[in-house]
Short mmCIF file of C-alpha atoms and ligand atoms in Angstrom, two decimals:
data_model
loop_
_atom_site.label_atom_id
_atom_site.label_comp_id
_atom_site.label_asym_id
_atom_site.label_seq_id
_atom_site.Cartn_x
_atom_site.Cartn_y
_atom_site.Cartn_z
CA UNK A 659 1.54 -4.78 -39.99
CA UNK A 660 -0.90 -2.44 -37.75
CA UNK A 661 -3.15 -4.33 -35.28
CA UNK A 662 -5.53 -3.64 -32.52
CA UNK A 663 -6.50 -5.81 -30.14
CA UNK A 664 -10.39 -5.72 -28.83
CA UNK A 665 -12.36 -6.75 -26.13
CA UNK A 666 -13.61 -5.95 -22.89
CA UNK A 667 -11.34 -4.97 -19.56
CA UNK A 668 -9.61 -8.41 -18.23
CA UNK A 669 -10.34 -10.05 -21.75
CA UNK A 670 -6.40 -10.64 -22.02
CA UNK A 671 -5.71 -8.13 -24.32
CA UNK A 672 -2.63 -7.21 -22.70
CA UNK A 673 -1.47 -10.89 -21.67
CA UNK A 674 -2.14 -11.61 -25.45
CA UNK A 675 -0.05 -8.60 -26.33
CA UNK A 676 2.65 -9.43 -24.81
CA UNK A 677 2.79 -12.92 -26.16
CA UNK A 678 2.00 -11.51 -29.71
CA UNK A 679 4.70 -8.29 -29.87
CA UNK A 680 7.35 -10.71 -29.15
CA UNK A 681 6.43 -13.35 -31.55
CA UNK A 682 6.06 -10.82 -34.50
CA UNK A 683 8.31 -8.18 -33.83
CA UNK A 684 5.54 -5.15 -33.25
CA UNK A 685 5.76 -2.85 -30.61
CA UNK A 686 3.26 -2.99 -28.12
CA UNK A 687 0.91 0.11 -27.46
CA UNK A 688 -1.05 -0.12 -24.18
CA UNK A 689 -2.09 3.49 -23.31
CA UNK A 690 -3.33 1.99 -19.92
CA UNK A 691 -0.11 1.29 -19.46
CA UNK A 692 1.33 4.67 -20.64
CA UNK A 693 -1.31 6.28 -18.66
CA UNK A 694 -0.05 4.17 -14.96
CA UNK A 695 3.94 5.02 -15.93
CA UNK A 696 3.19 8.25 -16.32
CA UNK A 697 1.13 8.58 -13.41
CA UNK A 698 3.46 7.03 -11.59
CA UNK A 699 6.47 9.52 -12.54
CA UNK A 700 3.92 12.05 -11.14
CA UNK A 701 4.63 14.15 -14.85
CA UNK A 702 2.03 16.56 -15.27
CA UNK A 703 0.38 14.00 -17.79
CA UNK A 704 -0.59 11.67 -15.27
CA UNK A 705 -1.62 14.46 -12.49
CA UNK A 706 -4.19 14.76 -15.63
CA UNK A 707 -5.24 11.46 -16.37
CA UNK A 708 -5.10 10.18 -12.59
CA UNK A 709 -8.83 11.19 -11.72
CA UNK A 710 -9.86 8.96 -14.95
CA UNK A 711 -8.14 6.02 -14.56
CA UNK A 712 -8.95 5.97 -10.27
CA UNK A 713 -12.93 6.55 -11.75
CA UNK A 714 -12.46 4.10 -14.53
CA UNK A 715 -13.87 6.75 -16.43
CA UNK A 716 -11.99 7.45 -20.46
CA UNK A 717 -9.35 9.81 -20.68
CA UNK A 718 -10.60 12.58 -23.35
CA UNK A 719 -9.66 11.62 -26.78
CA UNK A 720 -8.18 14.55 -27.56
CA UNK A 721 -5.57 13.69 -24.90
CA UNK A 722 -5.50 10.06 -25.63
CA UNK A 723 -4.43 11.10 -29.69
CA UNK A 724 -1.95 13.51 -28.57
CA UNK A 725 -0.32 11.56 -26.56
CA UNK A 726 -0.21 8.76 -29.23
CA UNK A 727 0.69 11.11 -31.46
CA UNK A 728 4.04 11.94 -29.76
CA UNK A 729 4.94 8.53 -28.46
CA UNK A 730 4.70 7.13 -32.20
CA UNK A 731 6.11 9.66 -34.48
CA UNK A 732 9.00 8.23 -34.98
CA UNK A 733 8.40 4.35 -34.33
CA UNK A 734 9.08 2.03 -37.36
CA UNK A 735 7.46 -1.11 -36.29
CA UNK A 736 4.46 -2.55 -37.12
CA UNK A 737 2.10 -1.36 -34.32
CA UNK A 738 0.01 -3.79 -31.83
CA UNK A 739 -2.64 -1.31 -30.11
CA UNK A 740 -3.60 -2.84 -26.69
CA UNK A 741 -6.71 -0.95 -24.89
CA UNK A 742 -6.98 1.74 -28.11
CA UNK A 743 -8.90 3.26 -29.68
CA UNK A 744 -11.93 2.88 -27.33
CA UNK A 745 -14.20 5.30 -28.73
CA UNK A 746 -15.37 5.24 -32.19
CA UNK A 747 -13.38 8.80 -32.37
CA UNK A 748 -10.55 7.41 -31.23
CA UNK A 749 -10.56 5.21 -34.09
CA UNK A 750 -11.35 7.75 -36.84
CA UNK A 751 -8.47 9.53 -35.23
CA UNK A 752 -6.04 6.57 -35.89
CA UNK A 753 -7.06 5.78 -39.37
CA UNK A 754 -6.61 9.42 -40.24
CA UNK A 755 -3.28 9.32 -38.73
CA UNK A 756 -1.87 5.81 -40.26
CA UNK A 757 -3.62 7.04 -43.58
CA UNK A 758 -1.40 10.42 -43.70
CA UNK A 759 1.43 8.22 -43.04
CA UNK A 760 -0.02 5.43 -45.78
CA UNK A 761 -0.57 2.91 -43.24
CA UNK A 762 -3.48 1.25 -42.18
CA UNK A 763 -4.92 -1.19 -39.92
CA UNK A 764 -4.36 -4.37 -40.95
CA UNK A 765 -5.99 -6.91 -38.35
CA UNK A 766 -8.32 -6.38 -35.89
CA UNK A 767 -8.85 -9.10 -33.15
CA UNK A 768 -11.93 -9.23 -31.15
CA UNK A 769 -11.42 -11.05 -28.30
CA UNK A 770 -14.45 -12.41 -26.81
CA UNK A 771 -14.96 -13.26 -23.51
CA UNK A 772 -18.50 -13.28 -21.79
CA UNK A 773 -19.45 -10.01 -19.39
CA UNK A 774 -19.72 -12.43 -16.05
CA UNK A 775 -16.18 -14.01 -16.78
CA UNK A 776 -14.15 -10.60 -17.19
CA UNK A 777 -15.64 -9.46 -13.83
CA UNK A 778 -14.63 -12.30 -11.95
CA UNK A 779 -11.37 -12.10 -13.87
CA UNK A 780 -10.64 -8.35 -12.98
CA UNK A 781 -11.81 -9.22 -9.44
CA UNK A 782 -8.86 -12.05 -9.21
CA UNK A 783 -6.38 -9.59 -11.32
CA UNK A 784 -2.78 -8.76 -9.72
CA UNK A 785 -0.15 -7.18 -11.45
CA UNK A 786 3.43 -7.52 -10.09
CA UNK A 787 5.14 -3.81 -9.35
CA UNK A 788 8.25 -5.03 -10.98
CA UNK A 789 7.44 -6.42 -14.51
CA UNK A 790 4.57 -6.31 -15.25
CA UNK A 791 3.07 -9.88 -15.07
CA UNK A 792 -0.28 -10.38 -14.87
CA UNK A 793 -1.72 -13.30 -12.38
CA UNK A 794 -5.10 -14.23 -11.66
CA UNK A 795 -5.90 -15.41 -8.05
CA UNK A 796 -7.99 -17.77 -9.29
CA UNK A 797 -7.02 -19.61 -12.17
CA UNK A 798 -3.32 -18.50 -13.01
CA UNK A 799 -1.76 -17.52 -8.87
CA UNK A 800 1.86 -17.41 -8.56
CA UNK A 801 4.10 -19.79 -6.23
CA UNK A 802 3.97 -17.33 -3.23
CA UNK A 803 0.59 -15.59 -2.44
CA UNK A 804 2.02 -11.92 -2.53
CA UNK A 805 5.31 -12.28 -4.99
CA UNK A 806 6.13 -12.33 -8.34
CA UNK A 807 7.62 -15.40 -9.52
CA UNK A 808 9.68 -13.64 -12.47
CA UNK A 809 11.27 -10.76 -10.47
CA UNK A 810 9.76 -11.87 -6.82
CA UNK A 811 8.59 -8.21 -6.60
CA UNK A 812 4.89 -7.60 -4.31
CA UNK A 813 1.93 -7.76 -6.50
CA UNK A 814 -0.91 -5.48 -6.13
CA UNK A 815 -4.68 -5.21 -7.08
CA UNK A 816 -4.49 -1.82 -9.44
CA UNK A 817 -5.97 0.88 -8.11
CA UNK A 818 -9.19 0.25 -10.94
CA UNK A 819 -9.62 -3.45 -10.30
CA UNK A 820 -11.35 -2.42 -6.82
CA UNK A 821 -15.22 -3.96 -7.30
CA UNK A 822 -16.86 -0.14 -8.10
CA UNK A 823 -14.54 0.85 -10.68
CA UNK A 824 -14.96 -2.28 -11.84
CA UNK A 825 -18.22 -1.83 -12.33
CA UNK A 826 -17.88 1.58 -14.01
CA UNK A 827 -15.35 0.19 -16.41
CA UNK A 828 -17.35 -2.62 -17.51
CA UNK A 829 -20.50 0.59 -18.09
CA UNK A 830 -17.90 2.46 -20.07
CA UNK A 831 -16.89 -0.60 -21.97
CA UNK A 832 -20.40 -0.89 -23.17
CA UNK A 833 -21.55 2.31 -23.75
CA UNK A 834 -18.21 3.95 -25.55
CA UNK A 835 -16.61 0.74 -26.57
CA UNK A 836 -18.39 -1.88 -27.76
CA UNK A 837 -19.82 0.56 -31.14
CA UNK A 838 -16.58 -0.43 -32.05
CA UNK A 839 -17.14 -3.52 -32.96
CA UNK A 840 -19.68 -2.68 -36.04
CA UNK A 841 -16.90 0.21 -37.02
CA UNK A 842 -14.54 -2.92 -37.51
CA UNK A 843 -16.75 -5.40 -38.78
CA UNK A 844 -17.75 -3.50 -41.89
CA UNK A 845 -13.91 -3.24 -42.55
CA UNK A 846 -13.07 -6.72 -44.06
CA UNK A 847 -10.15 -7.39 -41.29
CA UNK A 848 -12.18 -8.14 -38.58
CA UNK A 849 -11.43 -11.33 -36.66
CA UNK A 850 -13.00 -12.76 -33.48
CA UNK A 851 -11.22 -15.11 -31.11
CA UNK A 852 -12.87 -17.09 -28.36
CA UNK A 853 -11.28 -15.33 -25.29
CA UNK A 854 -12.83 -17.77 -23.26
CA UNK A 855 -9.72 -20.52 -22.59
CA UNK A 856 -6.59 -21.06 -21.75
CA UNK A 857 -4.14 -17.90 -22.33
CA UNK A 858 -1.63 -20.50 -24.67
CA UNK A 859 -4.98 -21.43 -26.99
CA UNK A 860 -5.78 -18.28 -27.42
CA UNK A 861 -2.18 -17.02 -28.61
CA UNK A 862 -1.74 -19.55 -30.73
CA UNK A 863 -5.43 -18.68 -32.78
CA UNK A 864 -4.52 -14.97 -32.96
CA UNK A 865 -1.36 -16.09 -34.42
CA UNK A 866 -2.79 -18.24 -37.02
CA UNK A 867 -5.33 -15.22 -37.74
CA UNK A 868 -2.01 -12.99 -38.56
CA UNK A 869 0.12 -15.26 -40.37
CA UNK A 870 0.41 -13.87 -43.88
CA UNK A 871 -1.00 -10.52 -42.89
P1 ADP B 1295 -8.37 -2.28 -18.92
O1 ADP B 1295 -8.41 -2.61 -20.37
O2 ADP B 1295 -8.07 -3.46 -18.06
O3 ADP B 1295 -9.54 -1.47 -18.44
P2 ADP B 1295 -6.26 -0.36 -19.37
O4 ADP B 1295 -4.96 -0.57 -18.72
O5 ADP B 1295 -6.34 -0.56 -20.83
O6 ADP B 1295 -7.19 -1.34 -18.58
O7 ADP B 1295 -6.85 1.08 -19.05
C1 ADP B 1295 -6.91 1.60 -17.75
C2 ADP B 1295 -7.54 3.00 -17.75
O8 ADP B 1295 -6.73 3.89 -18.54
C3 ADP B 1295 -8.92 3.11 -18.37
O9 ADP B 1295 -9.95 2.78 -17.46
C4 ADP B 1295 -8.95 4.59 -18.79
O10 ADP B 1295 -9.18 5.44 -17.70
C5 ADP B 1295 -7.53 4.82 -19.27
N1 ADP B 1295 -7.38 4.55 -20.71
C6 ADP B 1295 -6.59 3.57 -21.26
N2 ADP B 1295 -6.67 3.59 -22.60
C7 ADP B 1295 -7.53 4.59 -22.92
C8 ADP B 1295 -8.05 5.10 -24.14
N3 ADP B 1295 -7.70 4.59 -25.32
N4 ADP B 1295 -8.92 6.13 -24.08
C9 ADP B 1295 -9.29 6.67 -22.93
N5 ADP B 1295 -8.86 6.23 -21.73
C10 ADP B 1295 -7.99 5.20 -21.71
ZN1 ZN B 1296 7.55 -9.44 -11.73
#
């Protein structure tokens, strides 16, 4: 089973992920998150992609596939794309590639959560150094102000959660991303999830929409 996950920046796509790779047994694609390790290794991928991701601007496609590409050729789970494709390339780039290997996508998950909330939400974002974990200042804060309460290491405010990035990536998001949605819808898997509760409710709808998939 081949899904993406859709929806804006600070929908929950990646908390969702998370949740849902574990639960049924996909491995979890976030190229944001490929993007900030490799950046952080300093390899000569993320010297590329570290002016995009500080402007919350889209790494080229070109790039983007490649790197996909390489990272997947030789995965055998079910895949659970987090943050791609973004750009209705993007997406005619994965179903060629799943198609020459006779896959396909078989879910997609909108999930929807209104402009005004994801701003907020990406304003209150912090992301612990250690694991991962993703708190919200506002709704979701851990026990101490400044640690994680998994692996009590410092969370930060990413580098593109800063208010004009923020901004930008919510621009890019409409302009780039959001075609996406009529590519999907006219493909008969399309589901849309309100993205608007509690993290638990939500998990437990996506689930029900991939049960049997
Ligand atoms: P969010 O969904 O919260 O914006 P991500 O972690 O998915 O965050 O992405 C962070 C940044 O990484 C993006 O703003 C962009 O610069 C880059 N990026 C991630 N995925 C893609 C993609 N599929 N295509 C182009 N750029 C990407
Ligand atoms: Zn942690």
């Amino acid at each position: 089973m081949n899904v993406i996950l859709l929806g804006y920046p600070g929908s929950g796509k990646g908390t969702q992920a998370k949740v849902l790779a574990q639960k049924f047994g996909l491995f979890h694609v976030s190229t944001g998150d490929i993007f900030r390790e490799e950046l952080a290794k300093k390899t000569p991928l993320g010297q590329e992609v570290a002016g995009y991701l500080s402007a919350g601007r889209l790494v080229p496609d070109k790039l983007v596939l490649e790197v996909l590409k390489t990272r997947l050729a030789t995965e055998t789970r079910g895949l659970l794309f987090d943050g791609f494709p973004r750009t209705v390339e993007q997406a005619e780039g994965l179903d060629s590639w799943l198609d020459s290997r006779s896959m396909a996508v078989d879910a997609v998950i909108f999930i929807n959560v209104p402009e005004a909330e994801v701003a907020k939400r990406l304003g209150d974002r912090r992301t612990c150094l250690g694991c991962g974990k993703i708190y919200n200042m506002g709704t979701r804060p851990p026990a101490k102000a400044d640690a994680c309460d998994v692996c009590a290491k410092k969370l930060i405010t990413r580098e593109d959660d800063k208010p004009e990035v923020i901004i930008r990536r919510l621009q890019v998001y409409r302009d780039q991303t959001e075609p996406l949605l009529a590519y999907y819808r006219a493909s008969g898997n399309f589901n849309e999830v309100d993205g608007g509760r509690n993290p638990e409710s939500v998990a437990a709808d996506i689930a029900g929409m991939l049960k049997g998939k």
